[in-house]
Every structure is written in structure tokens, then in C-alpha cells.
Short mmCIF file of C-alpha atoms in Angstrom, two decimals:
data_model
loop_
_atom_site.label_atom_id
_atom_site.label_comp_id
_atom_site.label_asym_id
_atom_site.label_seq_id
_atom_site.Cartn_x
_atom_site.Cartn_y
_atom_site.Cartn_z
CA MET Y 1 9.66 30.93 4.52
CA LEU Y 2 6.91 28.48 5.40
CA VAL Y 3 4.76 27.04 2.61
CA SER Y 4 1.73 24.80 2.44
CA LEU Y 5 -0.25 23.29 -0.40
CA ASN Y 6 -3.99 23.81 -0.24
CA VAL Y 7 -6.05 21.58 -2.50
CA THR Y 8 -9.83 21.40 -2.35
CA LYS Y 9 -12.13 18.95 -4.06
CA PRO Y 10 -15.89 18.42 -3.91
CA GLN Y 11 -17.35 15.93 -1.45
CA MET Y 12 -16.05 12.57 -2.57
CA GLN Y 13 -18.28 10.23 -0.56
CA LYS Y 14 -21.53 10.25 1.35
CA LYS Y 15 -23.28 8.04 3.85
CA ASP Y 16 -26.34 6.28 2.47
CA GLY Y 17 -28.98 6.20 5.20
CA ALA Y 18 -31.31 3.73 3.53
CA ALA Y 19 -28.52 1.28 2.68
CA THR Y 20 -27.15 1.59 6.21
CA THR Y 21 -30.55 0.67 7.68
CA GLU Y 22 -30.88 -2.28 5.29
CA VAL Y 23 -27.46 -3.68 6.15
CA ALA Y 24 -28.03 -3.22 9.87
CA HIS Y 25 -31.35 -5.06 9.61
CA ASP Y 26 -29.86 -7.83 7.48
CA LYS Y 27 -27.00 -8.36 9.96
CA ASN Y 28 -29.21 -7.95 13.03
CA ALA Y 29 -27.09 -4.98 14.08
CA ASP Y 30 -27.76 -1.59 15.59
CA ALA Y 31 -27.86 1.06 12.86
CA THR Y 32 -25.54 3.25 14.95
CA ALA Y 33 -22.81 0.59 14.57
CA VAL Y 34 -23.06 0.47 10.77
CA ALA Y 35 -22.25 2.99 8.06
CA VAL Y 36 -22.64 2.35 4.34
CA VAL Y 37 -20.63 5.01 2.53
CA LYS Y 38 -20.88 5.37 -1.23
CA LYS Y 39 -18.19 6.92 -3.40
CA LEU Y 40 -19.86 9.65 -5.43
CA TYR Y 41 -17.44 9.66 -8.36
CA PRO Y 42 -15.76 6.79 -10.25
CA LYS Y 43 -12.20 6.52 -8.96
CA HIS Y 44 -10.56 6.11 -12.37
CA LEU Y 45 -12.13 9.33 -13.69
CA LEU Y 46 -10.78 11.31 -10.75
CA GLN Y 47 -7.37 9.67 -10.91
CA PRO Y 48 -5.67 12.30 -13.14
CA ILE Y 49 -6.64 15.03 -10.66
CA VAL Y 50 -5.49 12.99 -7.67
CA MET Y 51 -2.20 12.13 -9.39
CA VAL Y 52 -1.32 15.79 -9.95
CA GLU Y 53 -2.09 16.61 -6.33
CA GLY Y 54 0.11 13.71 -5.18
CA ALA Y 55 2.95 14.77 -7.46
CA GLY Y 56 2.74 18.33 -6.14
CA ARG Y 57 2.89 17.18 -2.53
CA ARG Y 58 5.84 14.88 -3.21
CA TYR Y 59 7.69 17.72 -4.91
CA ILE Y 60 7.17 20.02 -1.93
CA GLU Y 61 8.46 17.34 0.44
CA SER Y 62 11.51 16.85 -1.77
CA VAL Y 63 12.69 20.49 -1.63
CA THR Y 64 11.70 21.46 1.92
CA GLN Y 65 11.94 20.48 5.56
CA THR Y 66 8.78 19.52 7.41
CA TRP Y 67 7.88 22.27 9.89
CA SER Y 68 4.53 21.04 11.16
CA ARG Y 69 1.71 18.97 9.75
CA GLY Y 70 1.02 20.29 6.26
CA THR Y 71 3.53 23.14 6.58
CA TYR Y 72 7.08 23.09 5.21
CA LEU Y 73 10.18 25.24 5.52
CA LEU Y 74 11.44 26.43 2.12
CA PRO Y 75 14.86 28.09 1.78
CA CYS Y 76 14.49 31.42 -0.05
CA VAL Y 77 17.28 30.42 -2.43
CA LEU Y 78 14.95 27.77 -3.86
CA PHE Y 79 11.92 30.05 -4.13
CA MET Y 80 12.07 30.87 -7.85
CA ASP Y 81 12.40 27.25 -8.95
CA PHE Y 82 9.75 26.26 -6.41
CA GLN Y 83 7.26 28.87 -7.62
CA GLN Y 84 7.77 27.86 -11.25
CA SER Y 85 7.35 24.15 -10.50
CA MET Y 86 4.22 24.70 -8.41
CA GLY Y 87 2.82 26.88 -11.19
CA THR Y 88 3.23 23.92 -13.54
CA PHE Y 89 1.44 21.60 -11.10
CA LYS Y 90 -1.38 24.14 -10.74
CA LEU Y 91 -1.80 24.29 -14.52
CA GLN Y 92 -1.82 20.49 -14.77
CA PHE Y 93 -4.40 20.31 -11.97
CA GLU Y 94 -6.68 22.82 -13.69
CA GLN Y 95 -6.34 20.98 -17.00
CA ALA Y 96 -7.27 17.67 -15.35
CA VAL Y 97 -10.29 19.33 -13.72
CA THR Y 98 -11.38 20.76 -17.08
CA VAL Y 99 -11.23 17.31 -18.67
CA PHE Y 100 -13.24 15.89 -15.76
CA LEU Y 101 -15.94 18.58 -16.07
CA ASN Y 102 -16.11 18.31 -19.87
CA ASN Y 103 -16.69 14.58 -19.41
CA TYR Y 104 -19.29 15.07 -16.68
CA ALA Y 105 -22.10 13.27 -18.49
CA THR Y 106 -19.94 10.14 -18.58
CA VAL Y 107 -18.97 10.70 -14.94
CA MET Y 108 -22.60 10.71 -13.87
CA ALA Y 109 -23.52 7.75 -16.05
CA GLN Y 110 -20.70 5.63 -14.61
CA ALA Y 111 -21.47 6.78 -11.07
CA GLN Y 112 -25.07 5.62 -11.51
CA ALA Y 113 -23.92 2.31 -12.95
CA GLN Y 114 -21.54 1.71 -10.04
CA GLN Y 115 -23.94 2.74 -7.27
CA GLY Y 116 -27.03 1.02 -8.59
CA THR Y 117 -30.09 1.77 -6.49
CA MET Y 118 -27.98 3.86 -4.09
CA PHE Y 119 -27.49 6.53 -6.77
CA ASP Y 120 -29.11 9.86 -5.90
CA ALA Y 121 -28.71 12.74 -8.34
CA GLY Y 122 -29.53 15.13 -5.48
CA SER Y 123 -26.19 14.30 -3.86
CA TYR Y 124 -24.33 16.14 -6.60
CA PRO Y 125 -23.82 19.93 -6.89
CA ASP Y 126 -24.56 21.87 -10.05
CA MET Y 127 -21.72 22.43 -12.51
CA ALA Y 128 -20.90 25.96 -11.34
CA THR Y 129 -20.57 24.86 -7.72
CA LEU Y 130 -18.66 21.73 -8.68
CA LYS Y 131 -16.08 23.73 -10.63
CA ALA Y 132 -15.58 26.12 -7.71
CA ASP Y 133 -15.04 23.18 -5.35
CA PHE Y 134 -11.76 22.34 -7.12
CA SER Y 135 -8.76 24.49 -6.22
CA PHE Y 136 -4.98 24.20 -6.08
CA GLY Y 137 -2.80 26.84 -4.46
CA VAL Y 138 0.31 27.46 -2.39
CA ARG Y 139 0.27 29.63 0.69
CA TYR Y 140 3.39 31.42 1.90
CA TYR Y 141 4.10 32.43 5.50
CA PRO Y 142 7.24 34.55 6.01
CA LEU Y 143 8.83 33.47 9.30
CA ALA Y 144 9.65 37.08 10.13
CA ASP Y 145 5.93 37.81 10.50
CA VAL Y 146 5.31 35.25 13.22
CA PRO Y 147 6.52 37.27 16.26
CA SER Y 148 4.79 40.44 15.02
CA LEU Y 149 1.41 38.91 15.83
CA VAL Y 150 2.01 39.36 19.57
CA LEU Y 151 3.62 42.80 19.85
CA ASP Y 152 0.80 44.23 21.94
CA LEU Y 153 1.09 41.68 24.74
CA GLU Y 154 2.49 42.58 28.15
CA ASP Y 155 6.28 42.49 28.29
CA LYS Y 156 6.46 39.43 30.55
CA VAL Y 157 4.00 37.45 28.47
CA LEU Y 158 5.69 38.59 25.28
CA THR Y 159 9.11 37.49 26.57
CA GLU Y 160 7.76 34.08 27.54
CA LEU Y 161 6.04 33.68 24.20
CA ARG Y 162 9.16 34.71 22.29
CA ASP Y 163 11.19 32.19 24.31
CA GLU Y 164 8.63 29.51 23.46
CA ILE Y 165 8.74 30.43 19.76
CA THR Y 166 12.54 30.31 19.86
CA ALA Y 167 12.50 26.90 21.53
CA GLN Y 168 9.98 25.56 19.03
CA THR Y 169 11.99 26.96 16.13
CA THR Y 170 15.19 25.41 17.45
CA ALA Y 171 13.46 22.06 17.92
CA SER Y 172 11.97 22.18 14.43
CA LEU Y 173 15.34 23.01 12.87
CA ALA Y 174 16.99 20.17 14.79
CA MET Y 175 14.34 17.74 13.64
CA GLY Y 176 14.70 19.01 10.09
CA GLN Y 177 18.48 18.60 10.25
CA LYS Y 178 18.06 14.99 11.35
CA ASP Y 179 15.69 14.46 8.45
CA LEU Y 180 18.37 15.75 6.05
CA TYR Y 181 20.77 13.06 7.25
CA ALA Y 182 18.04 10.44 6.88
CA ARG Y 183 17.22 11.52 3.32
CA LEU Y 184 20.87 11.44 2.29
CA ALA Y 185 21.45 8.11 4.03
CA ALA Y 186 18.48 6.51 2.27
CA GLU Y 187 19.93 7.21 -1.18
CA VAL Y 188 23.48 6.25 -0.18
CA ARG Y 189 22.19 3.02 1.38
CA ARG Y 190 20.29 2.19 -1.80
CA ILE Y 191 23.48 2.61 -3.85
CA HIS Y 192 25.45 0.49 -1.38
CA ILE Y 193 22.90 -2.34 -1.49
CA GLN Y 194 22.48 -2.41 -5.27
CA CYS Y 195 26.17 -2.04 -6.10
CA GLY Y 196 27.22 -4.47 -3.39
CA ASN Y 197 25.01 -7.19 -4.87
CA GLU Y 198 26.31 -8.72 -8.08
CA LYS Y 199 22.73 -9.37 -9.17
CA GLY Y 200 21.43 -6.00 -8.02
CA LYS Y 201 19.58 -4.03 -10.68
CA ILE Y 202 21.27 -0.79 -11.72
CA TYR Y 203 18.68 1.64 -13.03
CA ASP Y 204 19.47 5.15 -14.21
CA SER Y 205 17.59 6.50 -11.19
CA LEU Y 206 20.05 4.80 -8.79
CA THR Y 207 22.58 7.62 -9.01
CA GLY Y 208 20.24 10.10 -10.71
CA ASN Y 209 18.09 10.40 -7.58
CA LEU Y 210 21.18 11.11 -5.48
CA ALA Y 211 22.34 13.76 -7.95
CA ASP Y 212 18.95 15.49 -7.72
CA LEU Y 213 19.03 15.31 -3.94
CA LEU Y 214 22.50 16.83 -3.74
CA ARG Y 215 21.20 19.88 -5.61
CA ILE Y 216 18.55 20.39 -2.92
CA LEU Y 217 20.05 19.31 0.42
CA PRO Y 218 22.78 22.00 0.72
CA ALA Y 219 20.10 24.71 0.53
CA LEU Y 220 18.14 22.94 3.29
CA ASN Y 221 21.20 22.85 5.57
CA LEU Y 222 19.85 25.88 7.45
CA ASN Y 223 22.08 25.27 10.46
CA ASP Y 224 25.19 25.44 8.25
CA ASP Y 225 26.21 22.08 9.67
CA PRO Y 226 29.79 21.59 8.40
CA GLU Y 227 29.66 17.83 8.89
CA PHE Y 228 26.57 17.55 6.71
CA THR Y 229 28.20 19.77 4.08
CA ALA Y 230 31.22 17.47 4.09
CA LEU Y 231 29.04 14.36 3.77
CA CYS Y 232 27.21 15.83 0.79
CA LYS Y 233 30.55 16.52 -0.86
CA GLU Y 234 31.68 12.96 -0.17
CA ALA Y 235 28.40 11.53 -1.45
CA SER Y 236 28.90 13.33 -4.76
CA VAL Y 237 31.60 10.77 -5.68
CA LEU Y 238 28.82 8.17 -5.80
CA VAL Y 239 27.17 9.95 -8.72
CA VAL Y 240 28.65 7.66 -11.36
CA ALA Y 241 27.27 6.94 -14.81
CA PRO Y 242 24.85 3.99 -14.46
CA GLU Y 243 26.31 2.34 -17.54
CA ALA Y 244 29.72 2.21 -15.85
CA LEU Y 245 28.17 0.54 -12.82
CA ARG Y 246 26.47 -2.01 -15.06
CA THR Y 247 29.52 -2.86 -17.18
CA VAL Y 248 32.66 -2.26 -15.12
CA PRO Y 249 32.89 -4.48 -12.00
CA GLU Y 250 35.76 -2.46 -10.51
CA VAL Y 251 33.74 0.75 -10.64
CA ARG Y 252 30.74 -0.97 -9.09
CA THR Y 253 32.86 -2.36 -6.23
CA THR Y 254 34.52 1.00 -5.57
CA VAL Y 255 31.17 2.80 -5.42
CA ALA Y 256 29.75 0.14 -3.08
CA ASN Y 257 32.73 0.50 -0.73
CA ASN Y 258 32.58 4.30 -0.79
CA ALA Y 259 28.87 4.19 0.01
CA LYS Y 260 29.57 1.82 2.92
CA ASP Y 261 32.19 4.19 4.34
CA ILE Y 262 29.86 7.18 4.07
CA LEU Y 263 27.05 5.27 5.82
CA ALA Y 264 29.43 4.35 8.64
CA ARG Y 265 30.22 8.04 9.19
CA MET Y 266 26.52 8.92 9.18
CA GLU Y 267 25.49 6.41 11.85
CA ALA Y 268 26.02 8.90 14.66
CA TYR Y 269 23.56 11.34 13.06
CA LEU Y 270 20.71 8.96 12.30
#
């Protein structure tokens, strides 16, 4: 199915007409070539909300293939975990918004301090409107529903449109498959570089990130590409305890060489 994350927030910035005119006059410029835009809310007070949104978007990208801008292809086998994780992000978002609204007097005071004479209380909505301006939700679009939108078209037009949808779907799947190889290669390359360098830092995330990825990528192999399946299986040998990589030179060398061999096999797909 296709999924997208829809997040709304209140207006974050606004053009200041008076300040724009002043700057244009001071710089001997045409006012149409200048725009003074003020940030309505202190950045650090909005940061918790923005961080949750960013984390949610990164999670979606990690378990899906990009379909089109803002829309992602999610394998049904991952739906339950996906829904639970996005529910957690939604709760965190709403909690961050509640803290922001409960601290609104401080928000306004700091906004006024930051904007100085540009501050205009009329630029801000009332609390009820402000709360409604924040939202966090996932939309689902079953792929099976896409052709049904055009069933009433003439047969010739319908055939052409179905052919176009098929071509677009094939192209999107091909692009997504190439992205799978790129995602796997990025983690394997990171292991090769760090393990191949005697002074390379070995953090727990070095092999931990690959282990997480190998739990996701097989489900995204929608074309049932046997070569990709084989590469994922080969890459699993790189998931070695970080402590062994840090303390046993032979293990570190072996992992580096294995990663190099896997990358060599992947070159044709990147």
C-alpha cells in the first residue's frame, strides 16, 4: 500500500511590511526586491515538535520505498509494526504540542523579546485555532484502488491509461529496487571503511544499523529479486559483535574483506 505522513503546523513566519519598507529605503532599493520575514515562534521552543516530525519521516523512509514525492510504498507484511510505530510518533507529537501550548505565555514573551518592534500580537491566532493547526497523521492508499478511479472511461482511453499506470508502476518498482541496493551498499561500505582502517572507530551502530536494515530490506524486495536476496544473506555475515571488531584484529580484517567482496558484487546494480 502507499502511505504518506501529513503534518500541519500553524504559520511559522510572516513578512513584515513596515520593516521591509525601512530596509529598502535604508539600502536605496526597490521594496519589491526586498522581503523582511520574521519568525513568529522561538525556534528552540518549537524544536521538540519538529524533532518528532523529523523522526517520524526518517522512520517511514527506513521501512518503505519512495513512490513519489511525499508518498511511499509500504509492504503489507510490515503494516502492523508500522502502524504501531507511527502511533507512538503521533502520541509524542501531541505531547510536545501540549507542552508548547501550556507554555504559551513564555512562547509569546520570548517571541516579543526576539522580534523587538516587529512584534505584532495580531499575527497570532487564538489558542483554540492554534491547537487545531497542529496535526500528525498517516494516510493510506491501497494500490488496488488506483485503477478503479477510471472504470467509466471509454475502452480505448481506459486501455491507454491502464498501460500508462502499468508503465509508471514498473518504473517506480525498478527505481525502488535500485534504491534497495544503494541502501544496502551504504551500510556495507561503511563497515568496509571502518574495519579496513586500523584507526577507524567501531561504534555499536556500525553493525547494528546493518542488522536493522536486514530486517526491513527483504520485505521491500517486491520484485523478488533473487540476486538481492542472496546479497542480503551474504551481508548478514558482517553483523559481528562490535566488541569483537574492536579487540580481535583477525575478525576485523575478515569482516573488512568480506564487505569488500560484497561491494564488488554490488557494483553492477548501483
